[in-house]
mmCIF file of C-alpha atoms in Angstrom:
data_model
loop_
_atom_site.group_PDB
_atom_site.id
_atom_site.type_symbol
_atom_site.label_atom_id
_atom_site.label_comp_id
_atom_site.label_asym_id
_atom_site.label_seq_id
_atom_site.Cartn_x
_atom_site.Cartn_y
_atom_site.Cartn_z
ATOM 1 C CA MET A 1 9.599 78.784 -98.254
ATOM 2 C CA ARG A 2 12.515 78.170 -96.044
ATOM 3 C CA ARG A 3 11.611 81.277 -94.081
ATOM 4 C CA ALA A 4 8.094 79.850 -93.473
ATOM 5 C CA LEU A 5 9.308 76.490 -92.156
ATOM 6 C CA PRO A 6 10.107 77.754 -88.674
ATOM 7 C CA TYR A 7 6.487 78.921 -88.330
ATOM 8 C CA LEU A 8 4.891 75.777 -89.990
ATOM 9 C CA TRP A 9 6.222 73.100 -87.559
ATOM 10 C CA PRO A 10 4.602 74.518 -84.522
ATOM 11 C CA ALA A 11 1.210 74.704 -86.387
ATOM 12 C CA LEU A 12 1.469 71.065 -87.466
ATOM 13 C CA ILE A 13 2.390 69.910 -83.969
ATOM 14 C CA GLY A 14 -0.603 71.929 -82.564
ATOM 15 C CA LEU A 15 -2.963 70.428 -85.115
ATOM 16 C CA LEU A 16 -1.810 66.843 -84.278
ATOM 17 C CA VAL A 17 -2.384 67.544 -80.567
ATOM 18 C CA ALA A 18 -5.867 68.923 -81.172
ATOM 19 C CA ILE A 19 -6.757 65.774 -83.193
ATOM 20 C CA VAL A 20 -5.578 63.478 -80.399
ATOM 21 C CA LEU A 21 -7.539 65.494 -77.718
ATOM 22 C CA LEU A 22 -10.693 65.477 -79.788
ATOM 23 C CA ASN A 23 -10.537 61.732 -80.199
ATOM 24 C CA ALA A 24 -9.839 61.201 -76.576
ATOM 25 C CA PHE A 25 -12.502 63.704 -75.282
ATOM 26 C CA PRO A 26 -15.309 63.961 -77.837
ATOM 27 C CA GLN A 27 -17.405 65.920 -75.377
ATOM 28 C CA LEU A 28 -15.253 68.937 -76.223
ATOM 29 C CA LEU A 29 -17.206 69.118 -79.481
ATOM 30 C CA GLY A 30 -20.516 68.701 -77.670
ATOM 31 C CA ARG A 31 -20.916 64.989 -78.533
ATOM 32 C CA ARG A 32 -21.475 62.058 -76.056
ATOM 33 C CA ALA A 33 -19.075 59.253 -75.973
ATOM 34 C CA VAL A 34 -20.581 56.100 -77.385
ATOM 35 C CA GLN A 35 -20.369 53.280 -74.937
ATOM 36 C CA PRO A 36 -20.208 49.738 -76.212
ATOM 37 C CA SER A 37 -23.506 48.025 -75.427
ATOM 38 C CA PRO A 38 -23.105 45.015 -73.105
ATOM 39 C CA PRO A 39 -23.845 41.580 -74.569
ATOM 40 C CA THR A 40 -27.443 40.619 -74.324
ATOM 41 C CA PRO A 41 -27.740 37.782 -71.653
ATOM 42 C CA VAL A 42 -29.251 34.652 -72.869
ATOM 43 C CA PRO A 43 -32.042 33.500 -70.442
ATOM 44 C CA GLU A 44 -31.085 30.236 -68.723
ATOM 45 C CA GLN A 45 -33.630 27.540 -69.183
ATOM 46 C CA GLN A 46 -35.321 26.634 -65.835
ATOM 47 C CA PRO A 47 -36.705 23.206 -65.231
ATOM 48 C CA GLN A 48 -40.454 23.129 -65.646
ATOM 49 C CA THR A 49 -42.001 22.453 -62.210
ATOM 50 C CA PRO A 50 -45.463 21.021 -62.357
ATOM 51 C CA ALA A 51 -48.106 22.989 -60.494
ATOM 52 C CA PRO A 52 -48.969 21.404 -57.146
ATOM 53 C CA GLU A 53 -52.168 19.512 -57.112
ATOM 54 C CA PRO A 54 -55.009 21.045 -55.050
ATOM 55 C CA VAL A 55 -55.242 19.634 -51.474
ATOM 56 C CA SER A 56 -58.638 18.745 -50.187
ATOM 57 C CA ARG A 57 -57.992 18.120 -46.489
ATOM 58 C CA PRO A 58 -60.206 19.489 -43.722
ATOM 59 C CA SER A 59 -58.785 21.826 -41.155
ATOM 60 C CA PRO A 60 -57.252 19.984 -38.203
ATOM 61 C CA GLU A 61 -59.555 19.705 -35.161
ATOM 62 C CA LEU A 62 -57.576 21.143 -32.205
ATOM 63 C CA ARG A 63 -58.577 20.543 -28.579
ATOM 64 C CA GLU A 64 -59.060 23.817 -26.813
ATOM 65 C CA ALA A 65 -57.998 23.675 -23.123
ATOM 66 C CA ALA A 66 -60.400 25.030 -20.631
ATOM 67 C CA PRO A 67 -59.337 28.201 -18.793
ATOM 68 C CA MET A 68 -56.824 27.388 -16.119
ATOM 69 C CA SER A 69 -58.207 27.370 -12.595
ATOM 70 C CA ARG A 70 -55.877 28.288 -9.806
ATOM 71 C CA ASP A 71 -58.375 27.098 -7.192
ATOM 72 C CA GLN A 72 -57.027 23.541 -7.517
ATOM 73 C CA GLY A 73 -54.331 22.404 -5.219
ATOM 74 C CA PRO A 74 -53.480 23.451 -1.733
ATOM 75 C CA VAL A 75 -52.308 27.073 -0.856
ATOM 76 C CA SER A 76 -49.994 25.540 1.760
ATOM 77 C CA TYR A 77 -47.941 22.330 1.956
ATOM 78 C CA ALA A 78 -47.515 22.531 5.695
ATOM 79 C CA GLU A 79 -49.459 19.281 6.326
ATOM 80 C CA ALA A 80 -47.332 17.350 3.906
ATOM 81 C CA VAL A 81 -44.140 18.672 5.358
ATOM 82 C CA GLU A 82 -45.384 17.883 8.867
ATOM 83 C CA ARG A 83 -46.017 14.304 7.786
ATOM 84 C CA ALA A 84 -42.582 13.764 6.075
ATOM 85 C CA ALA A 85 -40.107 16.113 7.647
ATOM 86 C CA PRO A 86 -39.813 14.365 11.107
ATOM 87 C CA ALA A 87 -38.513 11.217 9.222
ATOM 88 C CA VAL A 88 -35.805 13.236 7.450
ATOM 89 C CA VAL A 89 -32.606 13.172 9.436
ATOM 90 C CA ASN A 90 -29.259 15.016 9.314
ATOM 91 C CA ILE A 91 -26.189 12.833 8.854
ATOM 92 C CA TYR A 92 -22.773 13.774 10.037
ATOM 93 C CA SER A 93 -19.996 11.470 8.938
ATOM 94 C CA SER A 94 -16.411 11.774 9.901
ATOM 95 C CA ARG A 95 -13.138 9.990 9.390
ATOM 96 C CA VAL A 96 -9.546 10.464 10.549
ATOM 97 C CA VAL A 97 -6.769 10.934 8.105
ATOM 98 C CA GLU A 98 -3.058 11.153 8.756
ATOM 99 C CA GLN A 99 -0.983 14.049 7.421
ATOM 100 C CA GLU A 100 2.737 14.212 6.909
ATOM 101 C CA GLY A 101 4.670 16.270 9.377
ATOM 102 C CA HIS A 102 6.857 19.191 8.581
ATOM 103 C CA PRO A 103 8.424 19.074 5.076
ATOM 104 C CA LEU A 104 11.973 19.027 6.692
ATOM 105 C CA MET A 105 11.081 15.605 8.037
ATOM 106 C CA SER A 106 11.456 14.164 4.523
ATOM 107 C CA ASP A 107 15.111 15.212 4.605
ATOM 108 C CA PRO A 108 17.438 12.277 5.407
ATOM 109 C CA PHE A 109 19.461 14.355 7.777
ATOM 110 C CA PHE A 110 16.378 14.988 10.031
ATOM 111 C CA ARG A 111 15.039 11.468 9.571
ATOM 112 C CA GLN A 112 18.110 9.950 11.171
ATOM 113 C CA PHE A 113 17.041 11.425 14.518
ATOM 114 C CA TYR A 114 13.511 9.859 14.406
ATOM 115 C CA GLY A 115 13.886 6.694 12.320
ATOM 116 C CA ASP A 116 10.559 5.085 11.512
ATOM 117 C CA ASP A 117 8.901 6.765 14.522
ATOM 118 C CA MET A 118 8.425 10.077 12.823
ATOM 119 C CA PRO A 119 5.648 12.200 14.308
ATOM 120 C CA ARG A 120 2.432 12.364 12.255
ATOM 121 C CA ARG A 121 -0.466 14.612 12.577
ATOM 122 C CA GLN A 122 -4.044 13.524 12.363
ATOM 123 C CA ARG A 123 -6.901 15.525 10.905
ATOM 124 C CA MET A 124 -10.678 14.904 11.217
ATOM 125 C CA LEU A 125 -12.576 15.154 8.026
ATOM 126 C CA SER A 126 -16.351 15.581 8.284
ATOM 127 C CA SER A 127 -19.159 15.782 5.731
ATOM 128 C CA LEU A 128 -22.803 16.710 5.891
ATOM 129 C CA GLY A 129 -25.739 14.935 4.339
ATOM 130 C CA SER A 130 -29.304 13.820 4.924
ATOM 131 C CA GLY A 131 -31.239 10.587 5.227
ATOM 132 C CA VAL A 132 -34.742 9.187 5.491
ATOM 133 C CA ILE A 133 -36.113 6.850 8.098
ATOM 134 C CA VAL A 134 -38.183 4.273 6.265
ATOM 135 C CA SER A 135 -39.100 1.629 8.852
ATOM 136 C CA ASP A 136 -39.860 1.067 12.567
ATOM 137 C CA ASP A 137 -36.714 -1.111 12.668
ATOM 138 C CA GLY A 138 -34.671 2.037 12.346
ATOM 139 C CA TYR A 139 -33.509 1.621 8.813
ATOM 140 C CA VAL A 140 -32.326 4.840 7.118
ATOM 141 C CA LEU A 141 -31.922 5.365 3.391
ATOM 142 C CA THR A 142 -29.173 7.779 2.309
ATOM 143 C CA ASN A 143 -26.543 8.147 -0.458
ATOM 144 C CA HIS A 144 -23.422 6.077 -0.657
ATOM 145 C CA HIS A 145 -21.275 9.149 -1.198
ATOM 146 C CA VAL A 146 -22.534 10.681 1.991
ATOM 147 C CA ILE A 147 -20.986 8.014 4.169
ATOM 148 C CA SER A 148 -18.271 6.696 1.946
ATOM 149 C CA GLY A 149 -15.106 6.008 3.933
ATOM 150 C CA ALA A 150 -16.589 7.280 7.207
ATOM 151 C CA ASP A 151 -15.176 6.100 10.564
ATOM 152 C CA GLN A 152 -18.166 7.383 12.464
ATOM 153 C CA ILE A 153 -21.673 8.285 11.420
ATOM 154 C CA ARG A 154 -23.943 10.350 13.618
ATOM 155 C CA VAL A 155 -27.679 10.811 12.855
ATOM 156 C CA ALA A 156 -29.590 13.812 14.306
ATOM 157 C CA LEU A 157 -33.444 13.726 14.268
ATOM 158 C CA ARG A 158 -35.667 16.697 14.012
ATOM 159 C CA ASP A 159 -36.844 16.284 17.544
ATOM 160 C CA GLY A 160 -33.325 16.848 18.850
ATOM 161 C CA ARG A 161 -32.304 13.207 19.482
ATOM 162 C CA GLU A 162 -28.892 12.063 18.177
ATOM 163 C CA THR A 163 -27.373 8.601 17.874
ATOM 164 C CA LEU A 164 -24.579 6.767 16.235
ATOM 165 C CA ALA A 165 -25.608 4.756 13.078
ATOM 166 C CA GLU A 166 -24.620 1.305 11.927
ATOM 167 C CA VAL A 167 -23.864 0.730 8.191
ATOM 168 C CA ILE A 168 -26.029 -2.197 7.058
ATOM 169 C CA GLY A 169 -24.718 -2.089 3.494
ATOM 170 C CA THR A 170 -24.026 0.156 0.539
ATOM 171 C CA ASP A 171 -24.486 -0.026 -3.273
ATOM 172 C CA PRO A 172 -22.025 2.345 -5.017
ATOM 173 C CA GLU A 173 -23.486 1.558 -8.462
ATOM 174 C CA SER A 174 -26.822 3.130 -7.568
ATOM 175 C CA ASP A 175 -25.289 5.449 -4.903
ATOM 176 C CA LEU A 176 -27.524 4.156 -2.151
ATOM 177 C CA ALA A 177 -26.687 3.144 1.385
ATOM 178 C CA VAL A 178 -28.701 1.630 4.231
ATOM 179 C CA LEU A 179 -28.038 2.603 7.887
ATOM 180 C CA ARG A 180 -29.694 1.511 11.084
ATOM 181 C CA ILE A 181 -30.284 3.498 14.256
ATOM 182 C CA ASP A 182 -31.489 2.114 17.605
ATOM 183 C CA LEU A 183 -34.123 4.532 18.995
ATOM 184 C CA ASP A 184 -37.713 4.192 20.145
ATOM 185 C CA ASP A 185 -40.820 5.877 18.623
ATOM 186 C CA LEU A 186 -39.161 6.724 15.335
ATOM 187 C CA PRO A 187 -41.096 8.821 12.805
ATOM 188 C CA ILE A 188 -41.562 6.911 9.526
ATOM 189 C CA ILE A 189 -42.106 8.255 6.011
ATOM 190 C CA GLU A 190 -44.555 6.597 3.614
ATOM 191 C CA LEU A 191 -43.279 5.400 0.220
ATOM 192 C CA THR A 192 -45.286 5.993 -2.982
ATOM 193 C CA ASP A 193 -45.178 4.100 -6.290
ATOM 194 C CA SER A 194 -42.684 6.105 -8.308
ATOM 195 C CA THR A 195 -44.108 4.807 -11.566
ATOM 196 C CA ARG A 196 -47.188 6.939 -10.919
ATOM 197 C CA VAL A 197 -45.065 10.127 -10.726
ATOM 198 C CA ALA A 198 -45.934 12.447 -13.668
ATOM 199 C CA VAL A 199 -44.098 15.426 -15.126
ATOM 200 C CA GLY A 200 -45.577 18.591 -13.724
ATOM 201 C CA ASP A 201 -46.416 17.112 -10.298
ATOM 202 C CA VAL A 202 -45.494 19.411 -7.399
ATOM 203 C CA SER A 203 -42.441 18.152 -5.489
ATOM 204 C CA LEU A 204 -40.843 19.188 -2.154
ATOM 205 C CA ALA A 205 -37.191 18.605 -1.270
ATOM 206 C CA ILE A 206 -36.295 18.179 2.389
ATOM 207 C CA GLY A 207 -32.737 18.089 3.675
ATOM 208 C CA ASN A 208 -29.850 19.839 5.423
ATOM 209 C CA PRO A 209 -28.277 22.142 2.812
ATOM 210 C CA PHE A 210 -24.868 23.566 3.755
ATOM 211 C CA GLY A 211 -25.454 22.445 7.345
ATOM 212 C CA VAL A 212 -27.864 25.289 8.133
ATOM 213 C CA GLY A 213 -30.520 22.940 9.411
ATOM 214 C CA GLN A 214 -33.566 21.129 7.980
ATOM 215 C CA THR A 215 -34.871 23.092 4.923
ATOM 216 C CA VAL A 216 -37.845 22.619 2.591
ATOM 217 C CA THR A 217 -37.813 23.743 -1.069
ATOM 218 C CA MET A 218 -40.531 23.409 -3.675
ATOM 219 C CA GLY A 219 -40.670 22.796 -7.376
ATOM 220 C CA ILE A 220 -42.212 20.368 -9.899
ATOM 221 C CA ILE A 221 -41.221 17.034 -11.452
ATOM 222 C CA SER A 222 -39.256 18.160 -14.578
ATOM 223 C CA ALA A 223 -38.650 14.668 -16.047
ATOM 224 C CA THR A 224 -38.677 11.000 -15.270
ATOM 225 C CA GLY A 225 -36.392 8.103 -16.303
ATOM 226 C CA ARG A 226 -33.294 10.291 -16.762
ATOM 227 C CA SER A 227 -30.187 8.252 -17.583
ATOM 228 C CA HIS A 228 -26.981 8.590 -19.600
ATOM 229 C CA LEU A 229 -25.792 11.179 -17.132
ATOM 230 C CA GLY A 230 -22.637 9.414 -16.085
ATOM 231 C CA LEU A 231 -23.376 9.680 -12.390
ATOM 232 C CA ASN A 232 -24.004 6.030 -11.544
ATOM 233 C CA ALA A 233 -23.711 2.686 -13.291
ATOM 234 C CA TYR A 234 -27.466 2.181 -12.972
ATOM 235 C CA GLU A 235 -29.482 5.399 -13.546
ATOM 236 C CA ASP A 236 -33.298 5.919 -13.616
ATOM 237 C CA PHE A 237 -33.449 9.438 -12.082
ATOM 238 C CA ILE A 238 -36.402 11.670 -11.394
ATOM 239 C CA GLN A 239 -35.540 15.237 -12.344
ATOM 240 C CA THR A 240 -36.840 18.191 -10.346
ATOM 241 C CA ASP A 241 -36.405 21.911 -10.223
ATOM 242 C CA ALA A 242 -36.836 21.979 -6.371
ATOM 243 C CA ALA A 243 -33.651 23.584 -5.005
ATOM 244 C CA ILE A 244 -31.127 20.827 -4.022
ATOM 245 C CA ASN A 245 -27.859 21.993 -2.561
ATOM 246 C CA PRO A 246 -24.840 20.365 -1.042
ATOM 247 C CA GLY A 247 -26.070 18.688 2.130
ATOM 248 C CA ASN A 248 -29.375 17.705 0.599
ATOM 249 C CA SER A 249 -27.889 14.446 -0.615
ATOM 250 C CA GLY A 250 -29.753 11.511 0.775
ATOM 251 C CA GLY A 251 -32.756 13.639 1.732
ATOM 252 C CA ALA A 252 -36.341 13.195 0.762
ATOM 253 C CA LEU A 253 -38.218 14.233 -2.360
ATOM 254 C CA ILE A 254 -41.939 14.059 -1.454
ATOM 255 C CA ASN A 255 -45.307 14.710 -3.161
ATOM 256 C CA PRO A 256 -47.951 17.214 -1.876
ATOM 257 C CA GLU A 257 -49.329 14.481 0.295
ATOM 258 C CA GLY A 258 -46.111 13.931 2.161
ATOM 259 C CA ALA A 259 -45.173 10.523 0.617
ATOM 260 C CA LEU A 260 -41.626 9.714 -0.486
ATOM 261 C CA VAL A 261 -41.063 10.001 -4.181
ATOM 262 C CA GLY A 262 -37.255 9.680 -4.287
ATOM 263 C CA ILE A 263 -33.934 10.109 -2.643
ATOM 264 C CA ASN A 264 -32.149 13.366 -3.499
ATOM 265 C CA THR A 265 -28.827 12.455 -5.000
ATOM 266 C CA ALA A 266 -27.199 15.045 -7.381
ATOM 267 C CA ILE A 267 -27.469 18.355 -9.045
ATOM 268 C CA PHE A 268 -26.308 19.770 -12.320
ATOM 269 C CA SER A 269 -24.551 23.043 -11.533
ATOM 270 C CA ARG A 270 -21.822 25.271 -12.879
ATOM 271 C CA SER A 271 -21.624 27.235 -9.671
ATOM 272 C CA GLY A 272 -21.876 24.526 -7.022
ATOM 273 C CA GLY A 273 -25.387 25.574 -5.974
ATOM 274 C CA SER A 274 -28.815 24.789 -7.195
ATOM 275 C CA GLN A 275 -29.570 25.866 -10.802
ATOM 276 C CA GLY A 276 -32.958 24.188 -11.113
ATOM 277 C CA ILE A 277 -31.712 20.700 -12.258
ATOM 278 C CA GLY A 278 -31.703 18.156 -9.501
ATOM 279 C CA PHE A 279 -31.870 14.359 -9.578
ATOM 280 C CA ALA A 280 -33.480 11.874 -7.184
ATOM 281 C CA ILE A 281 -33.442 8.058 -7.083
ATOM 282 C CA PRO A 282 -37.038 6.859 -7.461
ATOM 283 C CA THR A 283 -38.604 5.085 -4.470
ATOM 284 C CA ASN A 284 -39.225 1.794 -6.364
ATOM 285 C CA LEU A 285 -35.470 1.427 -7.059
ATOM 286 C CA ALA A 286 -34.632 2.481 -3.552
ATOM 287 C CA ARG A 287 -37.118 -0.010 -2.062
ATOM 288 C CA ASN A 288 -35.613 -2.894 -4.012
ATOM 289 C CA ILE A 289 -32.124 -2.072 -3.044
ATOM 290 C CA LEU A 290 -33.139 -1.605 0.588
ATOM 291 C CA GLU A 291 -34.792 -5.101 0.656
ATOM 292 C CA GLU A 292 -31.781 -6.775 -0.910
ATOM 293 C CA ILE A 293 -29.243 -5.071 1.344
ATOM 294 C CA VAL A 294 -31.279 -5.890 4.394
ATOM 295 C CA THR A 295 -32.150 -9.523 3.522
ATOM 296 C CA GLN A 296 -29.115 -10.496 1.435
ATOM 297 C CA GLY A 297 -26.431 -8.188 2.772
ATOM 298 C CA ARG A 298 -25.687 -6.959 -0.725
ATOM 299 C CA VAL A 299 -27.355 -6.114 -4.014
ATOM 300 C CA ILE A 300 -27.433 -9.150 -6.373
ATOM 301 C CA ARG A 301 -27.260 -8.351 -10.076
ATOM 302 C CA GLY A 302 -26.710 -10.405 -13.162
ATOM 303 C CA TRP A 303 -23.435 -10.160 -14.991
ATOM 304 C CA LEU A 304 -21.942 -11.334 -18.290
ATOM 305 C CA GLY A 305 -18.361 -10.306 -17.903
ATOM 306 C CA ILE A 306 -17.895 -8.069 -20.842
ATOM 307 C CA GLU A 307 -16.652 -4.499 -21.473
ATOM 308 C CA ALA A 308 -18.930 -2.897 -23.964
ATOM 309 C CA GLN A 309 -18.416 0.042 -26.343
ATOM 310 C CA GLU A 310 -21.306 1.875 -28.007
ATOM 311 C CA LEU A 311 -21.644 1.647 -31.733
ATOM 312 C CA ASN A 312 -21.647 4.677 -33.974
ATOM 313 C CA PRO A 313 -22.490 4.862 -37.752
ATOM 314 C CA GLU A 314 -18.851 4.725 -38.697
ATOM 315 C CA LEU A 315 -18.151 1.653 -36.530
ATOM 316 C CA ALA A 316 -21.331 -0.036 -37.650
ATOM 317 C CA ALA A 317 -20.371 0.434 -41.358
ATOM 318 C CA SER A 318 -16.859 -1.015 -40.670
ATOM 319 C CA PHE A 319 -18.499 -4.114 -39.228
ATOM 320 C CA GLY A 320 -20.839 -4.434 -42.166
ATOM 321 C CA LEU A 321 -23.941 -3.478 -40.205
ATOM 322 C CA GLU A 322 -26.733 -1.408 -41.779
ATOM 323 C CA ALA A 323 -27.698 0.373 -38.573
ATOM 324 C CA PRO A 324 -25.689 1.292 -35.392
ATOM 325 C CA THR A 325 -27.612 -1.103 -33.160
ATOM 326 C CA GLY A 326 -25.910 -3.299 -30.585
ATOM 327 C CA VAL A 327 -22.536 -2.887 -28.802
ATOM 328 C CA ILE A 328 -18.966 -3.894 -29.476
ATOM 329 C CA ILE A 329 -17.454 -6.258 -26.979
ATOM 330 C CA ALA A 330 -14.274 -4.291 -26.202
ATOM 331 C CA GLY A 331 -13.015 -6.768 -23.638
ATOM 332 C CA VAL A 332 -13.861 -10.092 -21.968
ATOM 333 C CA VAL A 333 -13.238 -10.765 -18.316
ATOM 334 C CA PRO A 334 -11.180 -13.940 -17.940
ATOM 335 C CA LYS A 335 -13.219 -16.852 -16.629
ATOM 336 C CA GLY A 336 -16.385 -14.781 -16.791
ATOM 337 C CA PRO A 337 -19.625 -16.020 -18.453
ATOM 338 C CA ALA A 338 -18.794 -14.442 -21.761
ATOM 339 C CA ASP A 339 -15.326 -15.993 -21.745
ATOM 340 C CA GLN A 340 -16.564 -19.416 -20.864
ATOM 341 C CA ALA A 341 -19.158 -19.164 -23.726
ATOM 342 C CA GLY A 342 -16.414 -18.349 -26.219
ATOM 343 C CA LEU A 343 -17.133 -14.696 -26.828
ATOM 344 C CA GLN A 344 -14.166 -12.581 -27.940
ATOM 345 C CA ALA A 345 -13.133 -8.965 -27.950
ATOM 346 C CA GLY A 346 -14.267 -7.515 -31.321
ATOM 347 C CA ASP A 347 -17.571 -9.383 -31.441
ATOM 348 C CA VAL A 348 -20.676 -7.256 -31.877
ATOM 349 C CA LEU A 349 -23.512 -8.049 -29.489
ATOM 350 C CA LEU A 350 -26.781 -7.507 -31.288
ATOM 351 C CA GLU A 351 -29.438 -9.200 -29.174
ATOM 352 C CA VAL A 352 -29.933 -10.312 -25.566
ATOM 353 C CA ASN A 353 -32.692 -12.850 -24.831
ATOM 354 C CA GLY A 354 -34.209 -12.139 -28.232
ATOM 355 C CA GLN A 355 -34.479 -8.389 -27.748
ATOM 356 C CA PRO A 356 -32.391 -6.130 -29.991
ATOM 357 C CA ILE A 357 -29.943 -3.742 -28.139
ATOM 358 C CA LEU A 358 -31.285 -0.292 -28.873
ATOM 359 C CA ASP A 359 -30.058 1.350 -25.574
ATOM 360 C CA PRO A 360 -26.929 -0.199 -24.122
ATOM 361 C CA ARG A 361 -27.616 1.217 -20.614
ATOM 362 C CA GLN A 362 -31.174 -0.159 -20.736
ATOM 363 C CA THR A 363 -29.805 -3.575 -21.746
ATOM 364 C CA MET A 364 -27.315 -3.404 -18.915
ATOM 365 C CA SER A 365 -30.111 -2.830 -16.470
ATOM 366 C CA GLU A 366 -32.100 -5.733 -17.893
ATOM 367 C CA ILE A 367 -29.117 -8.070 -17.577
ATOM 368 C CA ALA A 368 -28.711 -6.886 -13.951
ATOM 369 C CA ALA A 369 -32.259 -7.994 -13.255
ATOM 370 C CA VAL A 370 -31.612 -11.550 -14.457
ATOM 371 C CA THR A 371 -31.107 -14.086 -11.629
ATOM 372 C CA PRO A 372 -27.529 -15.425 -11.491
ATOM 373 C CA GLY A 373 -27.447 -18.961 -12.716
ATOM 374 C CA SER A 374 -30.066 -18.420 -15.436
ATOM 375 C CA GLN A 375 -29.402 -19.292 -19.105
ATOM 376 C CA LEU A 376 -29.324 -16.218 -21.331
ATOM 377 C CA PRO A 377 -29.251 -16.493 -25.128
ATOM 378 C CA VAL A 378 -27.347 -13.780 -27.055
ATOM 379 C CA THR A 379 -26.789 -13.008 -30.686
ATOM 380 C CA VAL A 380 -23.362 -11.833 -31.859
ATOM 381 C CA VAL A 381 -21.692 -10.950 -35.103
ATOM 382 C CA ARG A 382 -18.111 -12.108 -35.715
ATOM 383 C CA GLY A 383 -16.309 -11.610 -39.023
ATOM 384 C CA GLY A 384 -19.584 -10.893 -40.802
ATOM 385 C CA GLU A 385 -21.202 -14.114 -39.546
ATOM 386 C CA THR A 386 -24.132 -14.192 -37.090
ATOM 387 C CA MET A 387 -23.864 -16.562 -34.146
ATOM 388 C CA ARG A 388 -26.202 -17.420 -31.279
ATOM 389 C CA VAL A 389 -24.665 -18.386 -27.955
ATOM 390 C CA THR A 390 -26.143 -19.176 -24.629
ATOM 391 C CA LEU A 391 -24.441 -17.824 -21.495
ATOM 392 C CA GLU A 392 -24.940 -18.756 -17.878
ATOM 393 C CA VAL A 393 -25.456 -15.509 -16.016
ATOM 394 C CA ALA A 394 -23.160 -14.901 -13.002
ATOM 395 C CA GLU A 395 -23.481 -12.571 -10.064
ATOM 396 C CA ARG A 396 -21.917 -9.142 -10.670
ATOM 397 C CA PRO A 397 -18.902 -8.558 -8.455
ATOM 398 C CA THR A 398 -19.089 -5.701 -6.007
ATOM 399 C CA PRO A 399 -16.949 -2.824 -7.353
ATOM 400 C CA ARG A 400 -14.320 -1.381 -5.126
ATOM 401 C CA ARG A 401 -14.234 2.369 -5.098
ATOM 402 C CA PRO A 402 -11.782 4.577 -3.263
ATOM 403 C CA ALA A 403 -13.194 6.628 -0.435
ATOM 404 C CA THR A 404 -13.899 10.261 -1.315
ATOM 405 C CA THR A 405 -13.422 13.341 0.805
ATOM 406 C CA ASP A 406 -15.732 15.569 -1.185
ATOM 407 C CA THR A 407 -18.601 17.167 0.640
ATOM 408 C CA PRO A 408 -21.925 15.888 -0.630
#
């Protein structure tokens, strides 16, 4: 027995290894491993949606447009341009600015030799723009920024005549200015009612882009009543895709009959050139400002003497308002109409003259149209309480803006 033990241990060890391998790999015996079956998912109960009721509506009746005819409208706008273009002028404004001398002149050592009589250099800055002759008296409409800060303004007509112009008045808040020239037999442009301008109307822009000379471009009226652009305090622009470039400012936007539709003023551009979004001041606004500047010497607007901030839903909720209508009075001008009526910073202005404030800029324009001295009732909220106050409208002070050297 003892002699057999050395041979028995290897056999037992081999048997144990075989058992372990067969348990681990049953396919060695030709059997498939039994995989545990996954748990059967329990179907989730879905809410019962009632079947939609049958709809018994007739098919909508659509209006079919007639085939477009390209026989309508002129094939050339030469007649319209010939009527309007002679009244569009080129404006050259210039001013003298002083420059510091050599940088060494700022050194005290060199200044002792000159004292206060240090030499200074003068430089002439000039800008280009356009204008429109609108009356036999020689009145010319252009943009305020075209002639802002100018020491001398020269007007050049299409027929080759040139003359110096007198500034009758400017209105920075609408970016309009009125000049006057003294020449005989002036060409005059006709003004149209800008309220009759419709989106899709053909429009022609006439001006002096980049100083190359009088140029005409064509497009359509893209939109009317554009505001909230941040260009002027009072905005009611006509938008056009007629090419407007630097130098076109103050020029004419006309219709296919050659009548003035607006005064070209600004463009939206990422490159500095035309990208199909140009803005013009409508003739009705330009006509009113022209008449006030000529007859009154200034534009008279109503004024309440408040600084307003637009409401958003968060601010409206903090003031206990259900909707973000109205404006917050952020500041009150001392001794102004609002200050004399007892309004305070932090009040919420809800109504003006019985009309709710839905668009602060529109309300600002409506206040500007009120004659100074008139009584104007307003509704405000202070500390959750509604109050009605009557203000005496004053005349809006003329803003003072620094002269700009930018080319229009």
